[in-house]
Coordinates of C-alpha atoms and ligand atoms in Angstrom, one line a residue:
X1284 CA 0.0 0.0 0.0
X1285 CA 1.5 3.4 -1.2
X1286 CA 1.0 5.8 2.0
X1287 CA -1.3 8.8 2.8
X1288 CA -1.3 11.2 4.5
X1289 CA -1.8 11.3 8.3
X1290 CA -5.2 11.6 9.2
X1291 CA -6.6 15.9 9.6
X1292 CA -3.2 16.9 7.4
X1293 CA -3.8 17.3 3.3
X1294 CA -1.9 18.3 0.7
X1295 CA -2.8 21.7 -1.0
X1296 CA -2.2 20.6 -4.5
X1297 CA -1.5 23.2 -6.9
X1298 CA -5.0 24.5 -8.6
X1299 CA -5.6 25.3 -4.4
X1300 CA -2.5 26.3 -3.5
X1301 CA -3.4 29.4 -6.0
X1302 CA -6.7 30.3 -4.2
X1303 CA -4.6 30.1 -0.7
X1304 CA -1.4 32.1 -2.0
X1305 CA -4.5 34.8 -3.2
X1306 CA -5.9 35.1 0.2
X1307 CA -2.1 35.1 1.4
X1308 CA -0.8 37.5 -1.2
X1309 CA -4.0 39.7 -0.2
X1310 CA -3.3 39.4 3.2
X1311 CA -0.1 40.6 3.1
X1312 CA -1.1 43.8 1.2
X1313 CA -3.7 44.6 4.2
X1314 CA -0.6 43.9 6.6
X1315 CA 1.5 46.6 4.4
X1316 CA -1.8 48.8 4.5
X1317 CA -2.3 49.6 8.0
X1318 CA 1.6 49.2 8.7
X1319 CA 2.0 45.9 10.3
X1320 CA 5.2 44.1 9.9
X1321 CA 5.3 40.1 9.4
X1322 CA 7.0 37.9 12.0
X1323 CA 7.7 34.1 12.1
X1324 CA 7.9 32.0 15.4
X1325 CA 8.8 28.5 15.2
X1326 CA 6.6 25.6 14.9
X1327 CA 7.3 24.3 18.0
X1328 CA 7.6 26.0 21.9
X1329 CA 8.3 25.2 24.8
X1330 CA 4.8 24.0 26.6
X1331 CA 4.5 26.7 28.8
X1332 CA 4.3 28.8 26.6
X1333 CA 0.5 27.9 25.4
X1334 CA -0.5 26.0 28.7
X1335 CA -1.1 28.9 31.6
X1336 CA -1.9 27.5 34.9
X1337 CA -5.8 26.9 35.4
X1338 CA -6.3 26.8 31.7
X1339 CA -9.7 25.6 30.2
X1340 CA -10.1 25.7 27.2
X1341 CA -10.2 22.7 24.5
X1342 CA -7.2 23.9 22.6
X1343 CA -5.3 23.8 25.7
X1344 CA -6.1 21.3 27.8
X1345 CA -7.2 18.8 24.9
X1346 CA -5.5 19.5 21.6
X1347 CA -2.1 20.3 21.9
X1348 CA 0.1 17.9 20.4
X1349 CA 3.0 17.7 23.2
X1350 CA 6.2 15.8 23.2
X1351 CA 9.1 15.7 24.6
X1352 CA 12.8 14.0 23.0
X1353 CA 15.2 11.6 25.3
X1354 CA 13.2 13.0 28.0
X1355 CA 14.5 15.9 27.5
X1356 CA 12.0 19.6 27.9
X1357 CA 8.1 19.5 27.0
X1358 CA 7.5 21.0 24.1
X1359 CA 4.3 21.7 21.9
X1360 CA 3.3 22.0 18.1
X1361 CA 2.0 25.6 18.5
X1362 CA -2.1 25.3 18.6
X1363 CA -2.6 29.0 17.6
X1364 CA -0.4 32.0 16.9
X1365 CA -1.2 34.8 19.7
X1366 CA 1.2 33.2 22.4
X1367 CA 4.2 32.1 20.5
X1368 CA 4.3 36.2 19.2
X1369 CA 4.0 37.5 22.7
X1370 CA 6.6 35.0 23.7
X1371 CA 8.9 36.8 21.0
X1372 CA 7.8 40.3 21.8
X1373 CA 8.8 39.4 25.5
X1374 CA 11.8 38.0 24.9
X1375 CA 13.4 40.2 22.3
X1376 CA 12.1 43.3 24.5
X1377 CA 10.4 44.9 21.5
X1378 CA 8.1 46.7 24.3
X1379 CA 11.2 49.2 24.3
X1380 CA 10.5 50.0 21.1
X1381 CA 10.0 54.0 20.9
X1382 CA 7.0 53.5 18.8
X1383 CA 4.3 52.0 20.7
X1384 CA 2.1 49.9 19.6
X1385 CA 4.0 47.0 18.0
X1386 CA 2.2 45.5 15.2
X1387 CA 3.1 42.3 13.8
X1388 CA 1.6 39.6 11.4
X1389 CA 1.9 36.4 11.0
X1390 CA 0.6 33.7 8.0
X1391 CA 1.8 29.9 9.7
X1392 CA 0.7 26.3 10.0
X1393 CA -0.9 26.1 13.5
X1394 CA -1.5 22.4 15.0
X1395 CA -4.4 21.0 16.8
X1396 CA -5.3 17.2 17.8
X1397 CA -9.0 18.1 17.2
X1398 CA -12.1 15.6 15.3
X1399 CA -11.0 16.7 11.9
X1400 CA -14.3 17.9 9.5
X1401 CA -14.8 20.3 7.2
X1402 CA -13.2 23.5 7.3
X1403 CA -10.9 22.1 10.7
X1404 CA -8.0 20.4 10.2
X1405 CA -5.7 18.6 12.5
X1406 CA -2.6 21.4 11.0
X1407 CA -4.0 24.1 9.5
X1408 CA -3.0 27.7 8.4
X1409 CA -4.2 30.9 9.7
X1410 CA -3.1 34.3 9.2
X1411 CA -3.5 36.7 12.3
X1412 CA -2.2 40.1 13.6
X1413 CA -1.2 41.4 17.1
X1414 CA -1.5 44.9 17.9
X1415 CA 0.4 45.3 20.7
X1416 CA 1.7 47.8 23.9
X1417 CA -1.0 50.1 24.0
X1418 CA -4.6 50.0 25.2
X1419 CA -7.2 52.6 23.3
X1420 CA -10.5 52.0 21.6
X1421 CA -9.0 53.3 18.5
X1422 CA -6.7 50.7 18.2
X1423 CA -9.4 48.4 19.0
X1424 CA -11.3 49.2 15.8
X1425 CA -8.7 49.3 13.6
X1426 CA -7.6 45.9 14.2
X1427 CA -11.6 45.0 13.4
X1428 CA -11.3 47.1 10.3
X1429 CA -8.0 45.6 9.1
X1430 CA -10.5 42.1 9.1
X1431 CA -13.8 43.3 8.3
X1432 CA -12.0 45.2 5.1
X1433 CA -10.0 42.5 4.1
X1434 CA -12.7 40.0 3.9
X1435 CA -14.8 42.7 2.3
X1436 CA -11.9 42.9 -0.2
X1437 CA -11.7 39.2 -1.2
X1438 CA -15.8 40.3 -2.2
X1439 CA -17.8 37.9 0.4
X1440 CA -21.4 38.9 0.8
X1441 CA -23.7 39.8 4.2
X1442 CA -20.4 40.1 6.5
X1443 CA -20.7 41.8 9.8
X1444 CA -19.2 41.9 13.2
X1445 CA -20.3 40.3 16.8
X1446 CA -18.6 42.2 19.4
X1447 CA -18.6 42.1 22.9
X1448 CA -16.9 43.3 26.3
X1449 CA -15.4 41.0 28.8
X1450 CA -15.2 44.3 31.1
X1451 CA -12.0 45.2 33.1
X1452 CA -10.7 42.9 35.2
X1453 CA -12.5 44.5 38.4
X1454 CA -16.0 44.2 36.4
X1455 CA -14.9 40.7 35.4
X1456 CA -13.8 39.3 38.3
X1457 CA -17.4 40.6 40.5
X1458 CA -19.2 39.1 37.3
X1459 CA -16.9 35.7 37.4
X1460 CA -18.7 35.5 41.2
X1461 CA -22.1 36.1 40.4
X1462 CA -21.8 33.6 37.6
X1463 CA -20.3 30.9 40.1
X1464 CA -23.2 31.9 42.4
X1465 CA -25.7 31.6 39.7
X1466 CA -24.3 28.4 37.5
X1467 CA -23.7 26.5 41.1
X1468 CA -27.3 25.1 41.8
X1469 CA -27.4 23.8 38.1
X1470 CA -24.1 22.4 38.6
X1471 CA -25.4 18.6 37.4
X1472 CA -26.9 19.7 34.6
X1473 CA -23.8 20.9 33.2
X1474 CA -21.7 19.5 30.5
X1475 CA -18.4 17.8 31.9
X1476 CA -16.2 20.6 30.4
X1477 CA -18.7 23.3 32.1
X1478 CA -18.2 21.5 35.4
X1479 CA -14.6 21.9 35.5
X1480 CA -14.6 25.8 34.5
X1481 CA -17.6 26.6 37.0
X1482 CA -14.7 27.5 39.9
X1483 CA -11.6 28.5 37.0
X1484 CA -13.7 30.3 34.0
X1485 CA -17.3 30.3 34.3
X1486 CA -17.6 33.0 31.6
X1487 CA -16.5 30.6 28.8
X1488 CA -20.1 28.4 30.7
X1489 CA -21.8 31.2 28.0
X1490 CA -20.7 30.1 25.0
X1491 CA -20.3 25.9 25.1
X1492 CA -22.0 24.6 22.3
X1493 CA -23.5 21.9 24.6
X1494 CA -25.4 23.8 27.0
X1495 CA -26.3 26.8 24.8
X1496 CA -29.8 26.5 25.1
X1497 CA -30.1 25.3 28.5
X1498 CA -32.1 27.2 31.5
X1499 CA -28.8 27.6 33.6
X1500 CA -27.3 29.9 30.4
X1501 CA -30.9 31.5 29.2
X1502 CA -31.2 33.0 32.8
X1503 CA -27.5 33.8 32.9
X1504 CA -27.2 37.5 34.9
X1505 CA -25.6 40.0 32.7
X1506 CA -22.5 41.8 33.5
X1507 CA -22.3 44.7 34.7
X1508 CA -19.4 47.1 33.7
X1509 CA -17.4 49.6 35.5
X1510 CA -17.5 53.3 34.4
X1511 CA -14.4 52.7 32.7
X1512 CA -15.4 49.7 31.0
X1513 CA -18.6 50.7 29.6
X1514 CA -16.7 54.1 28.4
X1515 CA -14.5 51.9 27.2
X1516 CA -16.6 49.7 24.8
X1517 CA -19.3 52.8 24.0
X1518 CA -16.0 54.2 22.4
X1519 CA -14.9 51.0 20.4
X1520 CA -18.8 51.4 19.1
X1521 CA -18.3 54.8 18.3
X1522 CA -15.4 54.5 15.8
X1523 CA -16.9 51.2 14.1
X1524 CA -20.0 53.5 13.7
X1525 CA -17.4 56.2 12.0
X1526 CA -15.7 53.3 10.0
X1527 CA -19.2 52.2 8.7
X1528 CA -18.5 48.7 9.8
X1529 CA -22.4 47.1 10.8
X1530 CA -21.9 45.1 14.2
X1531 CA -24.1 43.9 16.4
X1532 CA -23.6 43.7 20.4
X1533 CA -23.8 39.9 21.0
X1534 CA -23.6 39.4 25.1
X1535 CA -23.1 35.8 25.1
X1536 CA -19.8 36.5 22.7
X1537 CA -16.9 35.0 25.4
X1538 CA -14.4 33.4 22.1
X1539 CA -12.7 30.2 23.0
X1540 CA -9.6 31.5 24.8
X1541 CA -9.3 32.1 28.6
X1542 CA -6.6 34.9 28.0
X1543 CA -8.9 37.5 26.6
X1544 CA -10.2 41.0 28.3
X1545 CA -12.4 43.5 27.2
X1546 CA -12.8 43.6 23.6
X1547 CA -13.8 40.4 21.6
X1548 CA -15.3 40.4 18.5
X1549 CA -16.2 37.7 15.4
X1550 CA -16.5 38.4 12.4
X1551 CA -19.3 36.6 10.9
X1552 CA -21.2 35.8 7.0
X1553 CA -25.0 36.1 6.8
X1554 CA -24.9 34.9 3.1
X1555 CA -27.0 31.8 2.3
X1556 CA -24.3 30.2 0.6
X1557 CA -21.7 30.0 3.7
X1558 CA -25.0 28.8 6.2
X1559 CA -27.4 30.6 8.4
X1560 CA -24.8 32.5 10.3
X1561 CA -21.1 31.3 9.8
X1562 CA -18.1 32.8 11.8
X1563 CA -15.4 33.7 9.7
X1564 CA -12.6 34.7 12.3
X1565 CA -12.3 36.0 15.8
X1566 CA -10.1 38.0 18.1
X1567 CA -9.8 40.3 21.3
X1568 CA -8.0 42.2 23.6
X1569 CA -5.7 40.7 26.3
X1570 CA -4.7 43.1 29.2
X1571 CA -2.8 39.9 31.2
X1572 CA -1.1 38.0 28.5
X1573 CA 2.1 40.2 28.2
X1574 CA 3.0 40.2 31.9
X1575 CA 2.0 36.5 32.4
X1576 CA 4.9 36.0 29.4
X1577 CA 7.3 37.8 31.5
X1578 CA 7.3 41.3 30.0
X1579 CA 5.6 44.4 31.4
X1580 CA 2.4 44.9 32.0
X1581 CA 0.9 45.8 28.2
X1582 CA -2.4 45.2 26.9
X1583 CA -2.3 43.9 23.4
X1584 CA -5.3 43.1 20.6
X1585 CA -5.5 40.6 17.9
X1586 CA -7.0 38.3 15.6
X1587 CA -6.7 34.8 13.6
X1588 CA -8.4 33.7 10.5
X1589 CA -8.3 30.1 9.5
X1590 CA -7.1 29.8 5.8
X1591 CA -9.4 26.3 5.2
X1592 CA -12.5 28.0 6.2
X1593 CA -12.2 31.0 4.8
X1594 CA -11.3 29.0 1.4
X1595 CA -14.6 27.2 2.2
X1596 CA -16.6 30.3 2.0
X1597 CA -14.6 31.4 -0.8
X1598 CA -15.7 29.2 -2.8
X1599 CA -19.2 28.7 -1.8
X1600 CA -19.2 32.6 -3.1
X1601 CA -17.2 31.4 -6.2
X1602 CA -14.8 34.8 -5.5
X1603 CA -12.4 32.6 -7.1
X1604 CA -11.4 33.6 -10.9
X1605 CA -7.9 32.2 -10.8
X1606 CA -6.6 30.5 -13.8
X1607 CA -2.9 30.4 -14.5
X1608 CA -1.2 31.5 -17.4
X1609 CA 2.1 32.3 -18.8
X1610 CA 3.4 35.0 -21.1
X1611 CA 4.9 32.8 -24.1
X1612 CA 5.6 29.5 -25.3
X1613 CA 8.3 28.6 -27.4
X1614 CA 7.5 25.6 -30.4
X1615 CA 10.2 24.5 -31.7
X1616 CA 10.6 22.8 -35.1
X1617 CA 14.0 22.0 -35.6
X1618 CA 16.2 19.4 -34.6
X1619 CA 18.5 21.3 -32.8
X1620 CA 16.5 23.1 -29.7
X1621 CA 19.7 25.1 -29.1
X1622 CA 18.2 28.5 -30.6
X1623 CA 14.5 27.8 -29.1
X1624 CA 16.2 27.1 -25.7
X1625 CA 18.2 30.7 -25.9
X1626 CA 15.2 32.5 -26.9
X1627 CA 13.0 30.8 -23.8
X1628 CA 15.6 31.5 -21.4
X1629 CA 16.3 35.1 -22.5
X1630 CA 12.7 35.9 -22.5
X1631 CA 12.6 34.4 -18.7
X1632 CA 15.7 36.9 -18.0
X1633 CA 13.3 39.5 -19.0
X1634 CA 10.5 38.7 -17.1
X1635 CA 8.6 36.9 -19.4
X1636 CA 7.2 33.5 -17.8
X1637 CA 7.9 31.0 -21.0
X1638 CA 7.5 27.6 -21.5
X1639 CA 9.0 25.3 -24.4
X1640 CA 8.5 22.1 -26.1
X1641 CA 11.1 19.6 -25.0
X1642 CA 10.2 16.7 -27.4
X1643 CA 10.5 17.9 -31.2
X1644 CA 6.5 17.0 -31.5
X1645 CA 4.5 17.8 -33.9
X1646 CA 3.6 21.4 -34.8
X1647 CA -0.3 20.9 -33.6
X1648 CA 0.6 19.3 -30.5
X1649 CA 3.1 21.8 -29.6
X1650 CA 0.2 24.6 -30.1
X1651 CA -2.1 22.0 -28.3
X1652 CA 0.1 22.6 -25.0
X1653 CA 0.5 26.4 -25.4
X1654 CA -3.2 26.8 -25.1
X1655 CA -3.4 23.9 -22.1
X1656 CA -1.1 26.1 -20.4
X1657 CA -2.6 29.5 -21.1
X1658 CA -0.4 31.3 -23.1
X1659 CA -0.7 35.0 -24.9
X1660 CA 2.4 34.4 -26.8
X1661 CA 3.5 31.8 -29.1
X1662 CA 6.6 31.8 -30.5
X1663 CA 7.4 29.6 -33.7
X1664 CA 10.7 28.4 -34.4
X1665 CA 11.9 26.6 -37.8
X1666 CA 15.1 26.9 -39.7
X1667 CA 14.3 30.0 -41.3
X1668 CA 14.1 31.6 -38.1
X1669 CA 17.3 30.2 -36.9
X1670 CA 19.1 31.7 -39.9
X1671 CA 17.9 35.0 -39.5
X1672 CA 18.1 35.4 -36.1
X1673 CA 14.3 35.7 -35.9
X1674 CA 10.9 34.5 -34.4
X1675 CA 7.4 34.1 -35.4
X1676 CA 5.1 35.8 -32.9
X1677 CA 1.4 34.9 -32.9
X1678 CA -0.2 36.7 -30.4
X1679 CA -3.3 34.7 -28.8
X1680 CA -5.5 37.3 -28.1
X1681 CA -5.1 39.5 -31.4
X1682 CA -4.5 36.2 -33.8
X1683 CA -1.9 38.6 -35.4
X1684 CA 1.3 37.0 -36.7
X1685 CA 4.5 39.3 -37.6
X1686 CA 8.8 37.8 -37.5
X1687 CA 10.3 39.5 -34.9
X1688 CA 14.4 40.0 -35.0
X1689 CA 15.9 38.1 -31.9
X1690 CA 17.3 41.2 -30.3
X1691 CA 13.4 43.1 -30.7
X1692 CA 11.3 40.3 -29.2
X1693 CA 11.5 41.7 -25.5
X1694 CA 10.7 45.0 -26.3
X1695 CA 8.0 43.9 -29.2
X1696 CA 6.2 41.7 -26.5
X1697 CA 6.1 45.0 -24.1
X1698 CA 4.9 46.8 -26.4
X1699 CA 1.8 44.4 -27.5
X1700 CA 0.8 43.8 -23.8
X1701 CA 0.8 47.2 -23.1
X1702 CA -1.3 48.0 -26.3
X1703 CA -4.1 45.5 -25.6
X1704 CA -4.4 46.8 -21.8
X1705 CA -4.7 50.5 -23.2
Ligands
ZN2625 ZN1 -20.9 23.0 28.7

C-alpha cells in the first residue's frame, strides 16, 4: 500500500495552493496597508508557553500535540499564533521599542489534535495580527477594520461583526462570582467541560455549544461594567460607527480563549451560501497575556483567520477567478533546440514567464500545450528563423502574426501587452 497522508493533514495541491497564495498575497497587502510588519515564530515551543496555569479551554487542555525528545523539555506544536508572538515580543524586549504599539503579522501552519471535519484540520493555516503595547478603543477598531475590510476585499457577501466586552478585570472578576453563584445550583446539569470551569472560568459556561440553550445559560445575569469599562466599549462602538462597519452587540460572545479582556469580536457571513450565520474569524483584547509571558504589564489586541475555512466560504461565493497563465511558449521545429532554448531562457531573464516544447512533436501538439497552459504568446521556431536570427510571434488574443528579430522580441512583447491593456 502506497502511503497517505496522516489523518486531519492534506496536501494543498497546486489549482488550491493558487486560491490560498490569493488570500495570502491579499493578506499581506492589508498587513503593508495599515503598517503591520510580518513575523515568524517557530513551529514548535516550549509548553508553557501555550498551557497557563488553570487553563480551560479545548485547545489547551485537549488538543495540543505535546512531546518531549530523550526526555529531555516538554515542548508543543503551537495550537494557535497569539502566544508564540507575545513570547517573541517578550523576549526580544520589542516593548522598548520608541513606537508604541507593535504590530506584527503572521501567515503559519498552527497544530491541533482536534475531530478533523470540514473546514478544521488537524494542521492548518491561519493568518492573524497582534496589535500590541498600548490599550485605546482606537486601536481596537482598527484591528476590526484591518479584518472586516479585508474580507470585504476578497468580495464575500452579508459580512458583519459580533462584538462584545469581557469588562475590566475589576468588572470581570465581580461578574466571574455572580456567575459561580448563579451556574452552582445547576451544577449537574452541566456538561463535563462546564463542570470543570464553573470555579476556574465560568464565563466561557456562556458560549459551550452543549449547554447553549439550557435554563442555567438562558437566565445567565448580565455583566455589569465599571464606568471605565462601559466608556471603554461605548467608544470602540463609536469608531466602528465612524468606520461604517455594521456590528451587532452579541452578550453571550466570550471566544474560546481564557486569556482574553475587554474587547472580543467575530466576524461573521450572513450569506446563504456560507450557512445561516457562519463565523469567519475572531479576536480580542488581552490586558494579562504580556505580563504573564514575563514582560511588562501591556495590553495587546488581535485576531486569527483560518485559511481552510475561509477558502470554504470562498468558494461557496465562487470569488475565485484564478486560472494560470504564462506570457509565451516557445514551439520549436528543428532538430536542434539550441536557438529555441536561448530565446526561452532570454525571454525568462526578462520577465517573461515561458514555457518550451522539449520533445521535437509535432507542430499541432506543440500549439495543443500552449493553449493547455494559457499562453498569450507563441513563439514559432523553424530553420528560417534560426538563420535569421528571428521568431514568429502569434499573439493569442489578437490572432496577429508578424517575425520578430531576436534582439526586438523583449521590447515587441512589451509593447503588445501594453497595447491591448490600453
Ligand atoms: Zn458545557
Amino acid at each position: 500500500m502506497p502511503f497517505q497522508t496522516v489523518k486531519g493533514t492534506y496536501d494543498i495541491l497546486p489549482d488550491q495552493m493558487m486560491k490560498v497564495n490569493m488570500l495570502k498575497d491579499l493578506f499581506r497587502h492589508f498587513l503593508n496597508l495599515y503598517g503591520y510588519d510580518e513575523i515568524k515564530t517557530p513551529v514548535f515551543e516550549y509548553t508553557g508557553v501555550f498551557q497557563k496555569e488553570n487553563d480551560t479551554s479545548d485547545m489547551v487542555t485537549k488538543e495540543m500535540y505535546t512531546f518531549s525528545v530523550n526526555g529531555k523539555d516538554s515542548l508543543t506544536l503551537r495550537p494557535e499564533g497569539t502566544a508564540g508572538v507575545i513570547r517573541s515580543f517578550v523576549e526580544n524586549k520589542m516593548y522598548g521599542n520608541s513606537e508604541l504599539p507593535v504590530k506584527l503579522g503572521y501567515l503559519e501552519e498552527m497544530f491541533r489534535h482536534e475531530r478533523p471535519q470540514k473546514g478544521r484540520q488537524r494542521q492548518f493555516t491561519q493568518l492573524g495580527i497582534e496589535c500590541i503595547g498600548d490599550k485605546n478603543p482606537l486601536i481596537d477598531a482598527e484591528v476590526i477594520a484591518l479584518g472586516y475590510f479585508y474580507i470585504r476585499t476578497l468580495g464575500l457577501q452579508g459580512i458583519k461583526v459580533l462584538i462584545n466586552t469581557l469588562g475590566d478585570s475589576e468588572s470581570r472578576l465581580r461578574y466571574k462570582e455572580k456567575l459561580i453563584e448563579h451556574f452552582t445550583p445547576y451544577k449537574d446539569e452541566l456538561c463535563q467541560d462546564c463542570q470543570n470551569r464553573l470555579e476556574k472560568n465560568p464565563l466561557r459556561i456562556l458560549d459551550c455549544k452543549i449547554d447553549h440553550s439550557s435554563k442555567a445559560v438562558e437566565t445567565a445575569p448580565k455583566m455589569e461594567l465599571t464606568e471605565g469599562a462601559a466608556e471603554y466599549f461605548e467608544d470602540v462602538k463609536h469608531y466602528l460607527d465612524i468606520l461604517g462597519i455594521p456590528y451587532e452587540v452579541d452578550d453571550r460572545l466570550v471566544r474560546g480563549l481564557d486569556y482574553y479582556t475587554d474587547t472580543v469580536f467575530e466576524v461573521v457571513s450572513t450569506n446563504e451560501a456560507s450557512g445561516s450565520q457562519a463565523t469567519i474569524f475572531g479576536g480580542g483584547r488581552y490586558d494579562n497575556l504580556v505580563q504573564e509571558m514575563g514582560g511588562p504589564s501591556m495590553s495587546g489586541i488581535g485576531f486569527a483567520i483560518g485559511v481552510e475555512r475561509l477558502l470554504i466560504l470562498c468558494e461557496a461565493e465562487e470569488i475565485f477567478n484564478v486560472k494560470k497563465t504564462i506570457d509565451c511558449y516557445v514551439i520549436n521545429l528543428n532538430e536542434d533546440p539550441d536557438y529555441a532554448m536561448l530565446i526561452a531562457e532570454e525571454l525568462r531573464a526578462n520577465s517573461f514567464s515561458t514555457e518550451m516544447d522539449y520533445y521535437r512533436r509535432s507542430l499541432k501538439a506543440q500549439f495543443r500545450s500552449s493553449e493547455r497552459k494559457n499562453a498569450r504568446f507563441v513563439l514559432i521556431i523553424g530553420e528560417d528563423e534560426v538563420n535569421s536570427a528571428t521568431v514568429t510571434l502569434k499573439d493569442t488574443l489578437t490572432k496577429a502574426q508578424e517575425s520578430v528579430k531576436r534582439e526586438e522580441l523583449c521590447e515587441r512583447l512589451a509593447q503588445l501587452m501594453e497595447e491591448y491593456y490600453e
